[in-house]
Tab-separated table of C-alpha atoms in Angstrom:
chain	number	residue	atom	x	y	z
A	2	MET	CA	38.837	32.237	-80.865
A	3	VAL	CA	36.008	34.666	-81.138
A	4	ASN	CA	36.218	37.998	-82.889
A	5	GLN	CA	36.370	40.645	-80.211
A	6	LYS	CA	36.145	43.549	-82.626
A	7	ARG	CA	32.886	42.194	-84.094
A	8	ILE	CA	31.482	41.520	-80.620
A	9	LEU	CA	32.064	45.174	-79.559
A	10	GLU	CA	30.680	46.454	-82.801
A	11	ASN	CA	27.523	44.445	-82.579
A	12	PHE	CA	27.095	45.368	-78.867
A	13	LYS	CA	27.446	49.063	-79.709
A	14	ALA	CA	25.020	48.846	-82.606
A	15	LEU	CA	22.359	47.007	-80.576
A	16	VAL	CA	22.641	49.402	-77.565
A	17	SER	CA	21.962	52.321	-79.819
A	18	LEU	CA	18.622	50.867	-80.762
A	19	ASP	CA	15.516	51.764	-78.540
A	20	SER	CA	13.917	48.423	-77.367
A	21	PRO	CA	11.656	48.932	-74.372
A	22	SER	CA	9.239	46.149	-73.486
A	23	PHE	CA	6.424	46.052	-76.012
A	24	ASP	CA	8.505	47.832	-78.675
A	25	GLU	CA	11.429	45.774	-79.609
A	26	ARG	CA	10.966	46.320	-83.394
A	27	LEU	CA	14.294	47.994	-84.064
A	28	VAL	CA	16.341	45.272	-82.464
A	29	CYS	CA	14.204	42.476	-84.127
A	30	GLU	CA	14.831	43.863	-87.634
A	31	TRP	CA	18.521	44.291	-86.938
A	32	LEU	CA	18.749	40.655	-85.761
A	33	LYS	CA	16.803	39.394	-88.734
A	34	SER	CA	19.252	41.253	-91.078
A	35	TYR	CA	22.305	40.012	-89.253
A	36	LEU	CA	21.266	36.370	-89.054
A	37	LYS	CA	20.331	36.450	-92.770
A	38	SER	CA	23.843	37.793	-93.499
A	39	ILE	CA	25.343	34.652	-92.030
A	40	GLY	CA	22.905	32.288	-93.679
A	41	ILE	CA	20.264	31.839	-90.974
A	42	GLU	CA	16.626	32.639	-91.719
A	43	ALA	CA	14.818	33.827	-88.621
A	44	LYS	CA	11.051	33.945	-88.337
A	45	GLU	CA	9.020	36.333	-86.262
A	46	ASP	CA	5.912	34.978	-84.536
A	47	ASN	CA	2.742	36.776	-83.526
A	48	ALA	CA	3.514	37.308	-79.822
A	49	GLY	CA	3.365	41.062	-80.228
A	50	ALA	CA	-0.271	40.919	-81.280
A	51	LEU	CA	-1.139	38.469	-78.487
A	52	ILE	CA	0.368	40.592	-75.706
A	53	GLY	CA	-0.203	44.210	-77.022
A	54	GLY	CA	3.305	44.882	-78.397
A	55	THR	CA	4.774	45.856	-81.675
A	56	THR	CA	7.098	42.886	-82.119
A	57	GLY	CA	7.069	39.134	-81.903
A	58	ASN	CA	9.650	36.612	-80.698
A	59	LEU	CA	12.327	35.630	-83.288
A	60	TYR	CA	12.983	32.015	-83.820
A	61	ALA	CA	15.451	30.124	-85.943
A	62	TYR	CA	16.571	26.508	-86.370
A	63	VAL	CA	20.138	25.722	-87.556
A	64	ASP	CA	20.777	22.251	-89.002
A	65	GLY	CA	23.476	20.321	-87.138
A	66	SER	CA	26.508	18.718	-88.716
A	67	VAL	CA	26.812	16.049	-85.954
A	68	ASP	CA	24.334	13.384	-84.852
A	69	ALA	CA	23.232	14.756	-81.408
A	70	PRO	CA	20.103	16.169	-79.848
A	71	PRO	CA	19.327	19.734	-80.562
A	72	VAL	CA	19.978	22.427	-77.975
A	73	MET	CA	18.310	25.805	-77.633
A	74	PHE	CA	20.004	29.249	-76.958
A	75	SER	CA	17.923	32.143	-75.854
A	76	SER	CA	18.232	35.824	-74.814
A	77	HIS	CA	15.684	38.646	-74.788
A	78	MET	CA	15.417	41.697	-76.969
A	79	ASP	CA	13.805	44.173	-74.437
A	80	THR	CA	15.361	46.439	-71.974
A	81	VAL	CA	13.982	48.118	-68.815
A	82	GLU	CA	13.399	51.863	-68.721
A	83	PRO	CA	14.946	54.433	-68.824
A	84	SER	CA	16.198	53.185	-72.156
A	85	LYS	CA	15.379	55.730	-74.854
A	86	GLY	CA	18.502	57.058	-76.547
A	87	LYS	CA	21.011	54.543	-74.978
A	88	THR	CA	24.621	54.721	-76.064
A	89	ALA	CA	27.548	52.553	-75.142
A	90	VAL	CA	30.526	54.379	-73.641
A	91	PHE	CA	33.865	52.565	-73.822
A	92	HIS	CA	36.387	53.388	-70.990
A	93	GLU	CA	40.099	52.879	-70.921
A	94	ASP	CA	39.897	50.271	-68.152
A	95	GLY	CA	37.640	48.086	-70.298
A	96	ARG	CA	34.362	48.988	-68.730
A	97	ILE	CA	31.383	49.770	-70.924
A	98	THR	CA	28.661	51.892	-69.492
A	99	SER	CA	25.843	54.176	-70.655
A	100	ASP	CA	26.211	57.911	-70.475
A	101	GLY	CA	24.436	57.820	-67.021
A	102	THR	CA	20.956	58.945	-68.228
A	103	THR	CA	19.749	55.467	-69.293
A	104	VAL	CA	20.403	51.867	-68.576
A	105	LEU	CA	23.179	50.322	-70.789
A	106	GLY	CA	21.125	47.376	-71.900
A	107	SER	CA	23.709	44.669	-71.360
A	108	ASP	CA	20.604	43.064	-69.835
A	109	ASP	CA	20.105	41.336	-72.143
A	110	LEU	CA	22.137	42.533	-75.197
A	111	ALA	CA	25.246	40.983	-73.693
A	112	GLY	CA	23.509	37.655	-74.053
A	113	VAL	CA	22.297	38.468	-77.532
A	114	VAL	CA	25.831	39.390	-78.897
A	115	ALA	CA	27.322	36.202	-77.193
A	116	ILE	CA	24.886	33.982	-79.088
A	117	LEU	CA	25.329	35.884	-82.325
A	118	GLU	CA	29.221	35.481	-82.205
A	119	GLY	CA	28.936	31.850	-81.433
A	120	LEU	CA	26.648	31.337	-84.409
A	121	THR	CA	28.853	33.453	-86.676
A	122	GLN	CA	31.930	31.427	-85.712
A	123	LEU	CA	30.144	28.188	-86.565
A	124	LYS	CA	29.202	29.499	-90.062
A	125	GLU	CA	32.485	31.241	-90.832
A	126	ASN	CA	34.707	28.305	-89.930
A	127	GLY	CA	32.468	25.269	-90.646
A	128	ILE	CA	32.764	24.117	-87.082
A	129	PRO	CA	30.895	20.855	-86.381
A	130	HIS	CA	27.905	21.280	-84.112
A	131	ARG	CA	24.704	19.745	-83.005
A	132	PRO	CA	21.369	21.188	-84.256
A	133	ILE	CA	20.736	24.503	-82.640
A	134	GLU	CA	17.546	26.430	-81.982
A	135	ILE	CA	17.646	30.239	-81.300
A	136	LEU	CA	14.879	32.134	-79.531
A	137	PHE	CA	15.110	35.828	-79.003
A	138	THR	CA	12.029	36.855	-76.992
A	139	VAL	CA	10.147	40.023	-76.352
A	140	CYS	CA	8.806	41.394	-73.011
A	141	GLU	CA	10.902	39.282	-70.873
A	142	GLU	CA	11.158	42.141	-68.367
A	143	THR	CA	7.356	41.930	-67.935
A	144	HIS	CA	7.408	38.488	-66.322
A	145	GLY	CA	8.256	36.732	-69.548
A	146	GLY	CA	5.333	37.919	-71.666
A	147	GLY	CA	6.868	37.021	-74.937
A	148	ALA	CA	8.059	33.511	-73.940
A	149	SER	CA	4.572	32.770	-72.510
A	150	ALA	CA	3.059	33.568	-75.948
A	151	PHE	CA	5.416	31.367	-78.022
A	152	ASP	CA	4.161	28.202	-79.779
A	153	TYR	CA	6.281	25.467	-78.205
A	154	SER	CA	5.143	22.885	-80.736
A	155	LYS	CA	7.980	24.372	-82.865
A	156	ILE	CA	10.705	23.556	-80.348
A	157	LYS	CA	12.666	20.341	-80.819
A	158	SER	CA	15.174	20.904	-77.965
A	159	LYS	CA	14.847	19.372	-74.500
A	160	GLU	CA	17.486	21.615	-73.026
A	161	ALA	CA	18.297	25.375	-73.138
A	162	TYR	CA	21.055	27.830	-72.221
A	163	VAL	CA	19.411	31.155	-71.464
A	164	PHE	CA	22.025	33.842	-71.643
A	165	ASP	CA	20.470	36.286	-69.166
A	166	MET	CA	22.223	36.423	-65.712
A	167	ASP	CA	24.257	39.050	-64.093
A	168	GLY	CA	27.888	38.258	-62.968
A	169	ALA	CA	31.015	37.054	-64.648
A	170	PRO	CA	30.665	34.376	-67.275
A	171	GLY	CA	31.253	30.801	-66.029
A	172	SER	CA	28.394	30.466	-63.610
A	173	ALA	CA	24.721	29.852	-64.044
A	174	ALA	CA	21.381	29.773	-62.203
A	175	SER	CA	19.843	26.309	-62.102
A	176	SER	CA	16.693	27.057	-60.225
A	177	ALA	CA	14.370	30.050	-59.780
A	178	PRO	CA	11.132	30.779	-57.881
A	179	SER	CA	7.496	31.138	-58.598
A	180	ILE	CA	6.584	34.818	-58.619
A	181	LEU	CA	3.094	35.874	-57.534
A	182	THR	CA	1.922	39.525	-57.976
A	183	TYR	CA	-1.123	40.970	-56.339
A	184	THR	CA	-3.176	44.145	-56.146
A	185	VAL	CA	-5.689	44.929	-53.329
A	186	LYS	CA	-8.099	47.865	-53.633
A	187	PHE	CA	-9.355	49.287	-50.394
A	188	LEU	CA	-12.775	50.872	-50.954
A	189	GLY	CA	-14.043	53.369	-48.285
A	190	LYS	CA	-16.256	56.437	-48.382
A	191	SER	CA	-15.359	59.981	-49.177
A	192	ALA	CA	-16.384	63.005	-47.095
A	193	HIS	CA	-15.248	66.534	-46.512
A	194	ALA	CA	-12.307	66.248	-44.163
A	195	GLY	CA	-12.976	69.707	-42.492
A	196	PHE	CA	-16.775	69.603	-42.127
A	197	GLU	CA	-17.832	66.032	-41.837
A	198	ALA	CA	-14.922	63.678	-41.623
A	199	GLU	CA	-16.805	61.366	-39.289
A	200	LYS	CA	-19.067	60.481	-42.217
A	201	GLY	CA	-16.130	59.095	-44.300
A	202	ILE	CA	-14.384	55.733	-44.256
A	203	HIS	CA	-10.660	56.248	-44.566
A	204	ALA	CA	-9.328	53.864	-47.206
A	205	ILE	CA	-5.754	54.949	-46.848
A	206	LYS	CA	-5.694	54.236	-43.171
A	207	ALA	CA	-7.125	50.782	-43.722
A	208	ALA	CA	-4.392	50.130	-46.382
A	209	ALA	CA	-1.642	51.597	-44.222
A	210	LYS	CA	-2.437	49.385	-41.346
A	211	ALA	CA	-2.553	46.337	-43.666
A	212	VAL	CA	0.815	47.288	-45.123
A	213	SER	CA	2.251	47.601	-41.561
A	214	LEU	CA	1.127	43.955	-40.804
A	215	ILE	CA	2.019	42.335	-44.038
A	216	PRO	CA	5.376	40.497	-43.780
A	217	CYS	CA	8.060	41.840	-46.128
A	218	GLY	CA	11.590	40.880	-46.985
A	219	ASN	CA	12.954	37.385	-46.370
A	220	ILE	CA	9.973	36.130	-44.400
A	221	GLU	CA	10.957	32.482	-44.568
A	222	LYS	CA	13.739	30.372	-45.902
A	223	GLY	CA	13.310	30.414	-49.577
A	224	VAL	CA	10.352	32.914	-49.434
A	225	THR	CA	10.484	36.663	-50.025
A	226	ALA	CA	7.619	39.209	-50.139
A	227	ASN	CA	7.174	42.863	-50.735
A	228	VAL	CA	4.687	45.688	-50.984
A	229	GLY	CA	6.010	47.794	-53.803
A	230	VAL	CA	3.395	50.342	-54.636
A	231	ILE	CA	0.682	52.171	-52.729
A	232	LYS	CA	-1.577	54.913	-54.116
A	233	GLY	CA	-4.780	56.650	-53.301
A	234	GLY	CA	-6.548	59.743	-52.330
A	235	LYS	CA	-7.627	62.759	-54.290
A	236	ALA	CA	-7.012	65.899	-52.090
A	237	THR	CA	-6.004	66.937	-48.602
A	238	ASN	CA	-9.517	67.959	-47.805
A	239	ILE	CA	-11.193	64.675	-48.750
A	240	VAL	CA	-11.388	61.557	-46.687
A	241	PRO	CA	-10.019	59.110	-49.181
A	242	ASP	CA	-12.478	56.499	-50.426
A	243	TYR	CA	-9.868	54.565	-52.418
A	244	CYS	CA	-6.343	53.163	-51.853
A	245	GLU	CA	-4.465	50.508	-53.710
A	246	ILE	CA	-1.511	48.413	-52.754
A	247	THR	CA	0.593	46.213	-55.137
A	248	GLY	CA	3.075	43.588	-54.068
A	249	GLU	CA	4.727	40.241	-54.842
A	250	ILE	CA	5.671	36.934	-53.202
A	251	ARG	CA	8.458	34.653	-54.425
A	252	SER	CA	9.142	31.132	-53.355
A	253	PHE	CA	11.059	28.073	-54.708
A	254	ASP	CA	7.952	26.062	-53.445
A	255	PRO	CA	4.870	26.905	-55.546
A	256	ALA	CA	2.524	25.941	-52.681
A	257	LYS	CA	4.157	28.675	-50.532
A	258	VAL	CA	3.101	31.503	-52.711
A	259	GLU	CA	-0.499	30.384	-52.537
A	260	GLU	CA	-0.214	30.046	-48.700
A	261	LYS	CA	1.325	33.481	-48.274
A	262	ILE	CA	-1.227	35.335	-50.626
A	263	SER	CA	-3.968	33.835	-48.519
A	264	GLU	CA	-2.314	35.411	-45.413
A	265	VAL	CA	-1.888	38.746	-47.203
A	266	LEU	CA	-5.525	38.770	-48.197
A	267	SER	CA	-6.700	37.891	-44.699
A	268	ILE	CA	-4.744	40.843	-43.251
A	269	CYS	CA	-6.328	43.126	-45.842
A	270	LYS	CA	-9.829	41.958	-45.205
A	271	ALA	CA	-9.386	42.230	-41.453
A	272	CYS	CA	-7.983	45.766	-41.645
A	273	ALA	CA	-10.697	46.928	-44.038
A	274	LYS	CA	-13.481	45.402	-41.926
A	275	GLU	CA	-12.228	47.132	-38.846
A	276	ILE	CA	-13.321	50.503	-40.144
A	277	GLY	CA	-16.165	49.446	-42.421
A	278	ALA	CA	-14.272	49.447	-45.724
A	279	GLN	CA	-14.247	46.700	-48.410
A	280	ILE	CA	-11.605	45.196	-50.582
A	281	GLU	CA	-11.312	44.058	-54.088
A	282	GLU	CA	-8.278	41.864	-55.031
A	283	ARG	CA	-6.581	40.109	-57.954
A	284	HIS	CA	-3.459	38.044	-57.939
A	285	SER	CA	-1.775	35.781	-60.421
A	286	VAL	CA	1.353	33.545	-60.672
A	287	GLU	CA	3.510	35.421	-63.239
A	288	VAL	CA	6.155	32.709	-63.581
A	289	LYS	CA	6.395	29.255	-62.113
A	290	ALA	CA	9.389	27.807	-60.281
A	291	PHE	CA	11.888	25.634	-62.070
A	292	SER	CA	14.846	23.534	-60.955
A	293	THR	CA	17.335	21.852	-63.163
A	294	LYS	CA	19.356	19.047	-61.394
A	295	ASP	CA	23.124	18.860	-61.741
A	296	ASP	CA	22.894	15.356	-63.268
A	297	THR	CA	21.067	16.665	-66.399
A	298	GLU	CA	22.921	16.769	-69.677
A	299	CYS	CA	22.445	20.382	-69.840
A	300	VAL	CA	24.302	21.152	-66.655
A	301	LYS	CA	26.941	18.409	-67.208
A	302	ARG	CA	27.856	19.856	-70.438
A	303	PHE	CA	27.971	23.392	-69.031
A	304	LYS	CA	30.286	22.268	-66.189
A	305	LYS	CA	32.567	20.382	-68.674
A	306	VAL	CA	32.903	23.370	-70.945
A	307	CYS	CA	33.515	25.646	-68.104
A	308	ALA	CA	36.197	23.333	-66.721
A	309	ASP	CA	37.848	23.190	-70.211
A	310	MET	CA	37.950	26.964	-70.228
A	311	GLY	CA	39.170	27.345	-66.655
A	312	LEU	CA	35.860	28.767	-65.374
A	313	SER	CA	34.145	27.727	-62.151
A	314	GLY	CA	31.016	26.151	-63.682
A	315	GLU	CA	29.155	26.903	-60.497
A	316	THR	CA	25.375	26.538	-60.485
A	317	TYR	CA	23.178	28.169	-57.860
A	318	PRO	CA	19.600	29.178	-57.167
A	319	THR	CA	18.453	32.761	-57.959
A	320	PHE	CA	15.464	34.701	-56.841
A	321	GLY	CA	15.067	36.375	-60.193
A	322	GLY	CA	12.826	35.050	-62.847
A	323	SER	CA	13.718	34.564	-66.567
A	324	ASP	CA	12.429	32.888	-69.666
A	325	ALA	CA	13.945	29.677	-68.315
A	326	ASN	CA	10.970	29.515	-65.963
A	327	THR	CA	8.611	29.385	-68.919
A	328	TYR	CA	10.592	26.962	-70.892
A	329	ALA	CA	10.668	24.426	-67.961
A	330	GLN	CA	6.825	24.481	-68.126
A	331	TYR	CA	7.037	23.189	-71.696
A	332	GLY	CA	9.599	20.399	-71.088
A	333	VAL	CA	12.722	22.320	-71.932
A	334	GLU	CA	15.108	22.010	-68.983
A	335	GLY	CA	17.671	24.846	-68.887
A	336	ILE	CA	20.026	26.982	-66.941
A	337	VAL	CA	20.479	30.800	-67.035
A	338	CYS	CA	24.096	31.586	-67.900
A	339	ALA	CA	25.972	34.681	-66.539
A	340	THR	CA	26.966	37.026	-69.331
A	341	GLY	CA	28.957	39.842	-67.607
A	342	MET	CA	26.178	42.195	-67.078
A	343	ASN	CA	26.395	44.143	-63.816
A	344	ASN	CA	24.080	46.557	-61.789
A	345	CYS	CA	21.248	45.615	-63.980
A	346	HIS	CA	18.121	47.615	-64.073
A	347	ALA	CA	20.021	50.712	-63.037
A	348	CYS	CA	21.675	53.701	-64.916
A	349	ASN	CA	25.064	52.619	-63.493
A	350	GLU	CA	24.750	49.322	-65.276
A	351	TYR	CA	27.995	48.154	-66.889
A	352	THR	CA	29.774	45.292	-68.596
A	353	THR	CA	33.366	44.893	-69.743
A	354	VAL	CA	35.175	44.106	-72.977
A	355	ASP	CA	36.653	41.011	-71.441
A	356	GLU	CA	33.307	39.784	-70.062
A	357	LEU	CA	31.548	40.145	-73.380
A	358	THR	CA	34.375	38.282	-75.067
A	359	LEU	CA	34.264	35.459	-72.590
A	360	ALA	CA	30.412	35.126	-72.777
A	361	ALA	CA	30.811	34.777	-76.530
A	362	GLU	CA	33.512	32.105	-76.129
A	363	LEU	CA	31.227	30.203	-73.724
A	364	ALA	CA	28.363	30.363	-76.096
A	365	LEU	CA	30.516	29.081	-78.950
A	366	ASN	CA	31.898	26.186	-76.854
A	367	LEU	CA	28.486	25.111	-75.727
A	368	MET	CA	27.341	25.106	-79.311
A	369	LYS	CA	30.279	22.905	-80.316
A	370	GLU	CA	29.837	20.227	-77.667
């Protein structure tokens, strides 16, 4: 049985700490202190210096008391904006929200406190367990920047439970897509819009036509695309010589994102050429797709533990990326466990007392198996 009072106290304390991406220092120091208090020495790496942040990833290895392969548990320390001045508001119906002006931060502090409580129970009660590795990452919300900068020669585990999924505990994402982001700059020619507009090359019109032609939404089975940002122009009386669009493409098939970005760029080039403009572009695959099969030990153990707890144990694909995408590229198969966070990335984000408690029980039971 986990300690609900401690779970809620830890969650409240962590929520109160500012931890935007690239500045997770306060949470990192709190975690170091807490882990040390239960006899676990955690080490911070140099990821912050590598990616331009203030804080590194936090790693710890806990010796096991049973002869079994090690397993890794992971969550991330950063939260999306607006996050400065967060506070946890506890409601009579068991919901926990922010005060409405910021996100709550249950993404991913719900995962963090679940893992902490599991570790604390092992230490307090001398519960037999396999070797455990802990990795609390930074900058997960920026396409897994911290996880990408980690030195995986340190990792002994071949399987991982990433506590970082919305929804009620007892289900998990076992596959996620590749995510490609792109920026296309349309370069035209400025001119006075009132006196000599005919001498200009209207970059915004070229970009606007391209956006109208670029497929968005669920464009194929297993493929989504979006143009999320457009900006350009200087004043109403100047023919704009510059416009920039930024978008993304997601697919469970890595080849598909390459195919679709080629189509996007072809559209942009054609629309620019039509009016005499030019384009400059850059694109990159931010995270690569992963898929963990149901017959892996990681999934089988999860399903068994969930069955014993009376939970569904359902695994499913998600269109969201996580650190699990990165871990898979380094030979660590994993799933992304739901932790009871809801309405993530919004100021009406919430969790509940019961879900935080259940997530901690799940973490503990996975550690014991």
